[in-house]
Amino acid sequence: MSYSQVVSFPQFPQHKALITLFKNVLPETISTIKQQLIQANPKYDYCFLNTKYIISLEQLENSIHKSILNKHNNSMQANTLNTEILLNLSPVNVISDAIKRFGISDDCSNTIVVKVISPDDDTEQIQKDLANLVDGENVAITDEILLELVDVSKFKKVYKLNDAVIAPDVNLQWQLTRLAIGACLLRGY
């Protein structure tokens, strides 16, 4: 059984995002994926993300939405939509830094895979193709699971939130999501 979530955006009915989480991905698989991405293999036309810096589905969906918006407005800073998603997760405007921090990494055995698709695409076939590429445990992606997988201290460091005032009586995940999205919106100003 394949666990994926399809996200649609009302203002972009021609695009949907297929989001899949894999845990315990083998190091050989991660190495192969990285090599294939560098070689621009079309079979690997997905956005592979490191889970250490993704705290919620809202943060991820915000990045995907902004990337689709940038593509629609012909204002993408990256060459591909997949790289644009990585860049829009980053609080800085440096593509290489975004790839290094938010892209698939040897030091993280979990990965979130995003594929922006059209409504006509066969999601079942895409999920099968993805399952053949990623040797790992496919699990449902939820905010609870993302909170377990995120490295909060590294997350705070990347988004420069170590000095942020966090209310003890309010949901930590909710607060950090707001602060991360805000940091990305304000980058470059």
Coordinates of N, CA, C and O in Angstrom, one line a residue, residues 14-188:
Q14 N -4.7 23.5 -12.5 CA -3.9 22.8 -13.4 C -2.7 22.0 -12.7 O -2.0 21.3 -13.4
H15 N -2.5 22.3 -11.4 CA -1.4 21.7 -10.7 C -1.9 21.1 -9.4 O -2.8 21.6 -8.7
K16 N -1.3 19.9 -9.1 CA -1.5 19.3 -7.8 C -0.1 18.8 -7.3 O 0.8 18.7 -8.1
A17 N 0.0 18.6 -6.0 CA 1.3 18.1 -5.5 C 1.0 16.8 -4.8 O 0.1 16.6 -4.0
L18 N 1.8 15.8 -5.2 CA 1.8 14.5 -4.6 C 3.0 14.5 -3.6 O 4.1 14.7 -4.0
I19 N 2.6 14.2 -2.3 CA 3.6 14.3 -1.3 C 3.7 12.9 -0.6 O 2.7 12.4 -0.2
T20 N 4.9 12.4 -0.5 CA 5.1 11.0 0.0 C 6.3 11.1 1.0 O 7.3 11.7 0.7
L21 N 6.1 10.3 2.1 CA 7.2 10.3 3.1 C 7.7 8.8 3.1 O 7.0 7.9 3.2
F22 N 9.1 8.8 3.1 CA 9.8 7.5 3.3 C 10.7 7.6 4.5 O 11.4 8.5 4.6
K23 N 10.6 6.6 5.3 CA 11.5 6.5 6.5 C 12.4 5.3 6.3 O 12.2 4.4 5.5
N24 N 13.5 5.4 7.0 CA 14.6 4.3 6.9 C 15.0 4.0 5.5 O 15.1 2.8 5.1
V25 N 15.3 5.0 4.8 CA 15.8 4.8 3.4 C 17.3 4.4 3.5 O 18.1 4.9 4.3
L26 N 17.6 3.4 2.7 CA 19.0 2.8 2.8 C 20.0 3.8 2.3 O 19.7 4.6 1.3
P27 N 21.2 3.8 2.9 CA 22.2 4.8 2.4 C 22.6 4.6 1.0 O 22.8 5.6 0.3
E28 N 22.6 3.4 0.4 CA 22.9 3.2 -1.0 C 21.8 3.9 -1.8 O 22.1 4.4 -2.9
T29 N 20.6 3.8 -1.4 CA 19.5 4.4 -2.1 C 19.6 5.9 -2.2 O 19.5 6.6 -3.2
I30 N 20.0 6.5 -1.0 CA 20.2 8.0 -0.9 C 21.3 8.4 -1.9 O 21.2 9.3 -2.6
S31 N 22.4 7.6 -1.9 CA 23.5 7.9 -2.7 C 23.1 7.8 -4.2 O 23.5 8.7 -5.0
T32 N 22.4 6.8 -4.6 CA 21.9 6.7 -6.0 C 21.0 7.8 -6.4 O 21.2 8.4 -7.5
I33 N 20.1 8.2 -5.5 CA 19.2 9.3 -5.8 C 20.0 10.6 -6.0 O 19.8 11.3 -7.0
K34 N 21.0 10.9 -5.1 CA 21.8 12.1 -5.3 C 22.5 12.0 -6.6 O 22.6 13.1 -7.3
Q35 N 23.1 10.9 -7.0 CA 23.8 10.8 -8.3 C 22.9 11.0 -9.4 O 23.2 11.7 -10.4
Q36 N 21.7 10.4 -9.4 CA 20.7 10.6 -10.5 C 20.2 12.0 -10.6 O 20.0 12.5 -11.7
L37 N 20.1 12.7 -9.5 CA 19.6 14.1 -9.5 C 20.7 15.0 -10.2 O 20.4 15.8 -11.0
I38 N 22.0 14.7 -9.8 CA 23.1 15.5 -10.4 C 23.1 15.2 -11.9 O 23.4 16.2 -12.7
Q39 N 22.9 14.0 -12.3 CA 22.9 13.7 -13.8 C 21.6 14.1 -14.5 O 21.5 13.9 -15.7
A40 N 20.6 14.6 -13.7 CA 19.4 15.1 -14.3 C 18.6 13.9 -15.0 O 18.0 14.1 -16.0
N41 N 18.6 12.8 -14.4 CA 17.9 11.6 -14.9 C 16.4 11.9 -14.8 O 15.9 12.2 -13.7
P42 N 15.7 11.9 -15.9 CA 14.2 12.2 -15.9 C 13.4 11.3 -15.1 O 12.3 11.7 -14.6
K43 N 13.9 10.1 -14.8 CA 13.1 9.2 -13.9 C 13.1 9.7 -12.5 O 12.3 9.3 -11.7
Y44 N 14.0 10.6 -12.2 CA 14.1 11.1 -10.8 C 13.6 12.6 -10.8 O 14.1 13.4 -10.0
D45 N 12.6 12.9 -11.6 CA 12.1 14.2 -11.6 C 11.1 14.4 -10.5 O 9.9 14.5 -10.7
Y46 N 11.7 14.4 -9.3 CA 10.9 14.6 -8.0 C 11.7 15.6 -7.2 O 12.9 15.8 -7.4
C47 N 11.1 16.2 -6.2 CA 11.8 17.0 -5.2 C 12.0 16.1 -4.0 O 11.1 15.7 -3.3
F48 N 13.3 15.8 -3.7 CA 13.6 14.9 -2.5 C 14.1 15.8 -1.4 O 15.0 16.6 -1.6
L49 N 13.4 15.8 -0.3 CA 13.6 16.7 0.9 C 14.1 16.0 2.1 O 13.7 14.8 2.4
N50 N 15.0 16.6 2.8 CA 15.5 16.2 4.1 C 14.4 16.5 5.1 O 13.9 17.6 5.2
T51 N 14.1 15.6 6.0 CA 13.0 15.8 7.0 C 13.5 16.6 8.2 O 12.6 17.0 9.0
K52 N 14.8 16.8 8.4 CA 15.3 17.5 9.6 C 14.8 18.9 9.7 O 14.8 19.5 10.8
Y53 N 14.4 19.6 8.6 CA 14.0 21.0 8.6 C 12.5 21.2 8.2 O 12.2 22.4 7.9
I54 N 11.7 20.2 8.1 CA 10.3 20.3 7.7 C 9.5 20.0 9.0 O 9.5 18.9 9.5
I55 N 8.9 21.1 9.5 CA 8.2 20.9 10.8 C 6.7 20.6 10.7 O 6.1 20.1 11.6
S56 N 6.1 21.0 9.5 CA 4.7 20.8 9.3 C 4.3 20.7 7.9 O 5.1 21.2 7.0
L57 N 3.2 20.1 7.6 CA 2.7 20.1 6.2 C 2.4 21.5 5.7 O 2.6 21.8 4.6
E58 N 2.0 22.4 6.6 CA 1.7 23.8 6.2 C 3.0 24.4 5.7 O 2.9 25.1 4.7
Q59 N 4.1 24.2 6.4 CA 5.4 24.8 5.9 C 5.7 24.3 4.5 O 6.1 25.0 3.6
L60 N 5.5 23.0 4.3 CA 5.8 22.3 3.0 C 4.9 22.8 1.9 O 5.3 23.2 0.8
E61 N 3.6 22.8 2.2 CA 2.6 23.3 1.3 C 2.8 24.7 0.9 O 2.5 25.1 -0.2
N62 N 3.2 25.6 1.8 CA 3.5 27.0 1.6 C 4.6 27.1 0.5 O 4.5 27.9 -0.4
S63 N 5.6 26.3 0.7 CA 6.7 26.3 -0.3 C 6.3 25.8 -1.6 O 6.7 26.4 -2.7
I64 N 5.5 24.8 -1.7 CA 5.0 24.3 -3.0 C 4.2 25.3 -3.7 O 4.3 25.6 -4.8
H65 N 3.3 25.9 -2.9 CA 2.4 26.9 -3.4 C 3.1 28.1 -4.0 O 2.9 28.6 -5.1
K66 N 4.1 28.6 -3.2 CA 4.9 29.7 -3.7 C 5.7 29.4 -5.0 O 5.8 30.2 -5.9
S67 N 6.2 28.1 -5.0 CA 6.9 27.7 -6.2 C 6.0 27.7 -7.4 O 6.4 28.1 -8.5
I68 N 4.8 27.1 -7.3 CA 3.9 27.1 -8.4 C 3.5 28.5 -8.8 O 3.4 28.8 -10.0
L69 N 3.3 29.4 -7.8 CA 3.0 30.8 -8.1 C 4.1 31.4 -8.9 O 3.9 32.1 -9.9
N70 N 5.3 31.2 -8.5 CA 6.5 31.8 -9.2 C 6.6 31.2 -10.6 O 6.9 32.0 -11.5
K71 N 6.3 30.0 -10.8 CA 6.3 29.4 -12.1 C 5.2 30.0 -13.0 O 5.5 30.4 -14.1
H72 N 4.0 30.2 -12.4 CA 2.9 30.8 -13.1 C 3.2 32.2 -13.5 O 2.8 32.7 -14.6
N73 N 3.9 32.9 -12.7 CA 4.3 34.4 -12.9 C 5.6 34.5 -13.7 O 6.1 35.7 -13.8
N74 N 6.2 33.4 -14.1 CA 7.5 33.4 -14.7 C 8.6 34.2 -13.9 O 9.4 35.0 -14.4
S75 N 8.5 33.9 -12.6 CA 9.5 34.6 -11.7 C 10.3 33.6 -10.9 O 10.8 34.0 -9.8
M76 N 10.5 32.4 -11.4 CA 11.3 31.4 -10.7 C 12.7 31.8 -10.6 O 13.2 32.3 -11.6
Q77 N 13.4 31.6 -9.5 CA 14.8 31.9 -9.4 C 15.6 30.7 -9.7 O 16.8 30.8 -10.1
A78 N 15.0 29.5 -9.6 CA 15.7 28.3 -9.9 C 15.4 27.8 -11.3 O 14.4 28.3 -11.9
N79 N 16.1 26.9 -11.8 CA 15.9 26.4 -13.2 C 14.7 25.4 -13.3 O 14.1 25.2 -14.3
T80 N 14.5 24.7 -12.1 CA 13.4 23.7 -12.1 C 12.4 24.0 -11.0 O 12.8 24.6 -10.0
L81 N 11.2 23.5 -11.1 CA 10.2 23.6 -10.1 C 10.7 22.9 -8.8 O 10.4 23.4 -7.7
N82 N 11.3 21.7 -9.0 CA 11.8 21.0 -7.8 C 12.8 21.8 -7.0 O 12.8 21.8 -5.7
T83 N 13.7 22.4 -7.7 CA 14.7 23.3 -7.0 C 14.1 24.5 -6.4 O 14.4 25.0 -5.3
E84 N 13.1 25.0 -7.1 CA 12.3 26.2 -6.6 C 11.6 25.9 -5.2 O 11.6 26.7 -4.3
I85 N 11.1 24.6 -5.1 CA 10.5 24.2 -3.8 C 11.6 24.2 -2.7 O 11.3 24.7 -1.6
L86 N 12.7 23.7 -3.0 CA 13.8 23.7 -2.0 C 14.2 25.2 -1.6 O 14.3 25.5 -0.4
L87 N 14.3 26.0 -2.6 CA 14.6 27.4 -2.4 C 13.6 28.1 -1.5 O 13.9 28.9 -0.6
N88 N 12.3 27.8 -1.8 CA 11.2 28.4 -1.0 C 11.0 27.9 0.4 O 10.3 28.4 1.2
L89 N 11.8 26.8 0.7 CA 11.8 26.4 2.1 C 12.9 27.1 2.9 O 12.9 27.1 4.1
S90 N 13.8 27.7 2.2 CA 15.0 28.3 2.8 C 14.8 29.8 3.2 O 14.1 30.5 2.5
P91 N 15.4 30.2 4.3 CA 15.3 31.6 4.8 C 16.3 32.5 4.1 O 16.3 33.7 4.3
V92 N 17.1 31.9 3.2 CA 18.1 32.7 2.4 C 17.9 32.5 1.0 O 17.4 31.4 0.5
N93 N 18.4 33.4 0.1 CA 18.2 33.4 -1.3 C 19.3 32.7 -2.1 O 19.6 33.1 -3.2
V94 N 20.0 31.7 -1.5 CA 21.1 31.0 -2.1 C 20.7 29.6 -2.5 O 20.5 28.8 -1.6
I95 N 20.6 29.3 -3.8 CA 20.1 28.0 -4.2 C 21.0 26.9 -3.7 O 20.5 25.9 -3.2
S96 N 22.3 27.0 -3.8 CA 23.2 26.0 -3.4 C 23.0 25.7 -1.9 O 23.1 24.5 -1.4
D97 N 22.8 26.7 -1.1 CA 22.6 26.5 0.4 C 21.2 25.8 0.6 O 21.1 24.9 1.4
A98 N 20.2 26.1 -0.2 CA 18.9 25.5 0.0 C 19.0 24.0 -0.4 O 18.4 23.2 0.3
I99 N 19.7 23.7 -1.4 CA 19.9 22.3 -1.8 C 20.6 21.5 -0.8 O 20.3 20.4 -0.4
K100 N 21.7 22.1 -0.2 CA 22.5 21.5 0.8 C 21.7 21.2 2.1 O 21.8 20.1 2.7
R101 N 20.9 22.2 2.5 CA 20.2 22.0 3.8 C 18.9 21.2 3.6 O 18.6 20.4 4.5
F102 N 18.1 21.5 2.6 CA 16.8 21.0 2.5 C 16.6 19.8 1.6 O 15.7 19.1 1.6
G103 N 17.7 19.6 0.7 CA 17.6 18.4 -0.2 C 18.0 17.1 0.5 O 18.4 17.1 1.7
I104 N 17.8 16.0 -0.2 CA 18.1 14.7 0.4 C 19.5 14.7 0.9 O 20.4 15.3 0.2
S105 N 19.8 14.0 2.0 CA 21.1 14.1 2.6 C 21.5 12.8 3.1 O 20.7 12.0 3.6
D106 N 22.8 12.5 3.1 CA 23.4 11.3 3.6 C 23.2 11.1 5.1 O 23.1 10.0 5.6
D107 N 23.1 12.2 5.8 CA 22.9 12.1 7.3 C 21.5 12.0 7.8 O 21.2 12.1 9.0
C108 N 20.6 11.8 6.9 CA 19.1 11.7 7.2 C 18.5 10.5 6.4 O 18.5 10.6 5.2
S109 N 18.1 9.5 7.1 CA 17.5 8.3 6.4 C 16.1 8.5 6.1 O 15.4 7.5 5.6
N110 N 15.5 9.6 6.3 CA 14.1 9.9 6.0 C 14.0 10.9 4.9 O 14.8 11.9 4.9
T111 N 13.1 10.8 4.0 CA 12.9 11.8 2.9 C 11.5 12.0 2.6 O 10.7 11.1 2.6
I112 N 11.1 13.2 2.3 CA 9.8 13.6 1.8 C 10.0 13.8 0.3 O 11.0 14.5 -0.1
V113 N 9.2 13.2 -0.5 CA 9.3 13.3 -2.0 C 8.0 14.1 -2.5 O 6.9 13.7 -2.1
V114 N 8.3 15.1 -3.3 CA 7.2 15.9 -3.8 C 7.3 15.8 -5.3 O 8.3 15.9 -5.9
K115 N 6.1 15.7 -5.9 CA 6.0 15.7 -7.4 C 4.8 16.6 -7.7 O 3.7 16.3 -7.3
V116 N 5.1 17.6 -8.4 CA 4.0 18.5 -8.9 C 3.5 17.9 -10.2 O 4.2 17.6 -11.1
I117 N 2.1 17.7 -10.2 CA 1.5 16.9 -11.3 C 0.3 17.7 -11.8 O -0.1 18.7 -11.2
S118 N -0.2 17.3 -13.0 CA -1.4 17.9 -13.5 C -2.6 16.9 -13.1 O -2.3 15.8 -12.8
P119 N -3.8 17.4 -13.2 CA -4.9 16.6 -12.8 C -5.0 15.3 -13.7 O -5.6 14.3 -13.2
D120 N -4.5 15.3 -14.9 CA -4.6 14.2 -15.8 C -3.5 13.1 -15.5 O -3.7 12.0 -16.0
D121 N -2.5 13.4 -14.7 CA -1.5 12.4 -14.5 C -2.0 11.3 -13.7 O -2.9 11.4 -12.8
D122 N -1.5 10.1 -13.9 CA -1.9 8.9 -13.2 C -1.1 8.8 -11.9 O 0.1 8.4 -11.9
T123 N -1.7 9.2 -10.8 CA -1.0 9.2 -9.5 C -0.6 7.8 -9.1 O 0.4 7.6 -8.4
E124 N -1.4 6.8 -9.4 CA -1.1 5.4 -9.0 C 0.2 5.0 -9.7 O 1.1 4.4 -9.1
Q125 N 0.4 5.3 -11.0 CA 1.6 5.0 -11.7 C 2.8 5.8 -11.1 O 3.9 5.2 -11.0
I126 N 2.6 7.0 -10.8 CA 3.7 7.8 -10.2 C 4.1 7.2 -8.9 O 5.3 7.1 -8.6
Q127 N 3.1 6.8 -8.1 CA 3.5 6.2 -6.8 C 4.2 4.9 -7.0 O 5.2 4.6 -6.3
K128 N 3.9 4.1 -8.0 CA 4.6 2.8 -8.3 C 6.0 3.1 -8.7 O 6.9 2.5 -8.3
D129 N 6.1 4.1 -9.6 CA 7.5 4.5 -10.1 C 8.3 5.0 -8.9 O 9.5 4.6 -8.8
L130 N 7.8 5.7 -8.1 CA 8.5 6.3 -6.9 C 8.9 5.1 -6.0 O 10.0 5.1 -5.5
A131 N 8.0 4.2 -5.7 CA 8.3 3.1 -4.9 C 9.5 2.2 -5.4 O 10.3 1.7 -4.6
N132 N 9.6 2.2 -6.7 CA 10.7 1.5 -7.4 C 12.0 2.2 -7.2 O 13.1 1.6 -7.2
L133 N 12.0 3.5 -7.1 CA 13.2 4.4 -6.9 C 13.7 4.4 -5.5 O 14.9 4.5 -5.3
V134 N 12.8 4.5 -4.5 CA 13.1 4.7 -3.1 C 12.9 3.4 -2.3 O 11.8 2.9 -2.2
D135 N 14.0 2.9 -1.8 CA 14.0 1.7 -1.0 C 13.9 2.1 0.5 O 14.9 2.4 1.1
G136 N 12.7 2.3 0.9 CA 12.4 2.7 2.3 C 11.0 2.4 2.7 O 10.2 1.9 1.9
E137 N 10.7 2.7 3.9 CA 9.3 2.4 4.4 C 8.4 3.6 4.1 O 8.6 4.7 4.7
N138 N 7.4 3.4 3.3 CA 6.5 4.4 2.9 C 5.4 4.5 4.1 O 4.8 3.6 4.4
V139 N 5.4 5.7 4.7 CA 4.4 5.9 5.8 C 3.6 7.2 5.5 O 3.9 8.0 4.7
A140 N 2.4 7.2 6.1 CA 1.5 8.4 6.0 C 2.2 9.6 6.5 O 2.9 9.6 7.5
I141 N 2.0 10.7 5.8 CA 2.7 12.0 6.3 C 1.7 12.8 7.0 O 0.6 13.1 6.5
T142 N 2.0 13.1 8.3 CA 1.1 13.9 9.1 C 2.0 14.9 9.9 O 3.2 14.7 10.0
D143 N 1.4 15.9 10.5 CA 2.1 16.8 11.3 C 2.8 16.2 12.5 O 3.9 16.5 12.9
E144 N 2.1 15.2 13.0 CA 2.6 14.5 14.2 C 3.9 13.7 13.8 O 4.9 13.8 14.6
I145 N 3.9 13.1 12.7 CA 5.1 12.3 12.3 C 6.2 13.3 11.9 O 7.4 13.1 12.3
L146 N 5.9 14.4 11.2 CA 6.9 15.4 10.9 C 7.5 16.0 12.2 O 8.8 16.2 12.2
L147 N 6.8 16.2 13.2 CA 7.3 16.8 14.4 C 8.3 15.8 15.1 O 9.3 16.2 15.7
E148 N 8.0 14.5 14.9 CA 9.0 13.4 15.4 C 10.3 13.4 14.6 O 11.3 13.2 15.2
L149 N 10.2 13.7 13.3 CA 11.4 13.6 12.4 C 12.2 14.9 12.4 O 13.4 14.8 12.0
V150 N 11.6 16.0 12.7 CA 12.4 17.3 12.6 C 13.4 17.4 13.8 O 13.2 16.9 14.9
D151 N 14.5 18.0 13.5 CA 15.5 18.3 14.5 C 15.3 19.7 14.9 O 15.8 20.6 14.3
V152 N 14.6 19.9 16.0 CA 14.1 21.2 16.4 C 15.3 22.2 16.7 O 15.3 23.3 16.3
S153 N 16.4 21.7 17.3 CA 17.5 22.6 17.5 C 18.2 23.1 16.2 O 18.5 24.2 16.0
K154 N 18.3 22.2 15.2 CA 18.9 22.5 13.9 C 17.9 23.4 13.1 O 18.2 24.3 12.5
F155 N 16.6 23.1 13.3 CA 15.5 23.9 12.6 C 15.6 25.3 13.1 O 15.6 26.3 12.3
K156 N 15.7 25.5 14.4 CA 15.8 26.9 15.0 C 17.0 27.6 14.5 O 17.0 28.8 14.3
K157 N 18.1 26.8 14.4 CA 19.4 27.5 14.0 C 19.3 27.9 12.5 O 19.7 29.0 12.2
V158 N 18.8 27.1 11.7 CA 18.6 27.4 10.2 C 17.8 28.6 10.0 O 18.1 29.5 9.2
Y159 N 16.7 28.7 10.8 CA 15.7 29.8 10.6 C 16.1 31.0 11.6 O 15.3 31.9 11.6
K160 N 17.2 30.9 12.3 CA 17.6 31.9 13.2 C 16.6 32.2 14.2 O 16.2 33.4 14.5
L161 N 16.1 31.2 14.9 CA 15.0 31.3 15.8 C 15.4 31.0 17.3 O 14.6 30.9 18.2
N162 N 16.8 30.9 17.5 CA 17.2 30.6 18.8 C 16.8 31.7 19.9 O 16.7 31.4 21.0
D163 N 16.7 32.9 19.4 CA 16.3 34.0 20.4 C 14.9 34.3 20.3 O 14.4 35.3 21.0
A164 N 14.1 33.6 19.5 CA 12.7 33.8 19.4 C 12.0 33.5 20.7 O 12.3 32.6 21.4
V165 N 11.0 34.3 21.0 CA 10.2 34.1 22.2 C 9.1 33.1 21.9 O 8.2 33.4 21.0
I166 N 9.2 32.0 22.5 CA 8.2 30.9 22.3 C 7.3 30.8 23.5 O 7.8 30.6 24.6
A167 N 6.0 31.0 23.3 CA 5.0 30.9 24.4 C 4.9 29.5 24.9 O 4.6 28.6 24.1
P168 N 5.1 29.2 26.2 CA 5.0 27.9 26.7 C 3.6 27.2 26.6 O 3.5 26.0 26.6
D169 N 2.6 28.1 26.6 CA 1.2 27.5 26.6 C 0.6 27.4 25.2 O -0.6 27.1 25.1
V170 N 1.4 27.6 24.2 CA 0.9 27.5 22.8 C 1.7 26.4 22.1 O 2.9 26.2 22.3
N171 N 1.0 25.7 21.2 CA 1.6 24.6 20.5 C 2.9 25.0 19.8 O 3.0 25.9 19.0
L172 N 4.0 24.3 20.1 CA 5.4 24.6 19.6 C 5.4 24.5 18.1 O 6.0 25.3 17.4
Q173 N 4.8 23.4 17.6 CA 4.9 23.2 16.1 C 4.2 24.3 15.4 O 4.7 24.8 14.4
W174 N 3.1 24.8 15.9 CA 2.3 25.9 15.3 C 3.2 27.1 15.3 O 3.3 27.8 14.3
Q175 N 3.8 27.4 16.4 CA 4.6 28.7 16.5 C 5.8 28.6 15.6 O 6.1 29.6 14.9
L176 N 6.5 27.5 15.6 CA 7.7 27.4 14.7 C 7.3 27.4 13.2 O 8.1 27.9 12.4
T177 N 6.2 26.8 12.9 CA 5.7 26.9 11.5 C 5.5 28.3 11.1 O 6.0 28.8 10.0
R178 N 4.8 29.1 11.9 CA 4.6 30.5 11.6 C 5.9 31.3 11.5 O 6.1 32.1 10.6
L179 N 6.8 31.1 12.4 CA 8.1 31.8 12.3 C 8.9 31.4 11.1 O 9.6 32.2 10.5
A180 N 8.9 30.1 10.7 CA 9.7 29.6 9.5 C 9.1 30.2 8.3 O 9.8 30.7 7.4
I181 N 7.8 30.2 8.1 CA 7.1 30.8 7.0 C 7.4 32.3 6.9 O 7.7 32.8 5.8
G182 N 7.3 32.9 8.0 CA 7.6 34.4 8.1 C 9.1 34.7 7.7 O 9.3 35.6 6.9
A183 N 10.0 33.8 8.1 CA 11.4 34.0 7.8 C 11.6 33.9 6.2 O 12.3 34.6 5.6
C184 N 10.9 32.9 5.6 CA 11.0 32.8 4.2 C 10.3 33.9 3.4 O 10.8 34.3 2.4
L185 N 9.2 34.4 3.9 CA 8.6 35.6 3.3 C 9.4 36.8 3.3 O 9.4 37.6 2.4
L186 N 10.2 37.0 4.4 CA 11.0 38.2 4.6 C 12.4 38.1 4.0 O 13.1 39.1 4.0
R187 N 12.8 36.9 3.5 CA 14.2 36.8 3.0 C 14.4 37.8 1.9 O 13.6 38.1 1.1
G188 N 15.6 38.4 1.9 CA 16.0 39.3 0.9 C 15.6 40.7 1.2 O 15.9 41.6 0.4

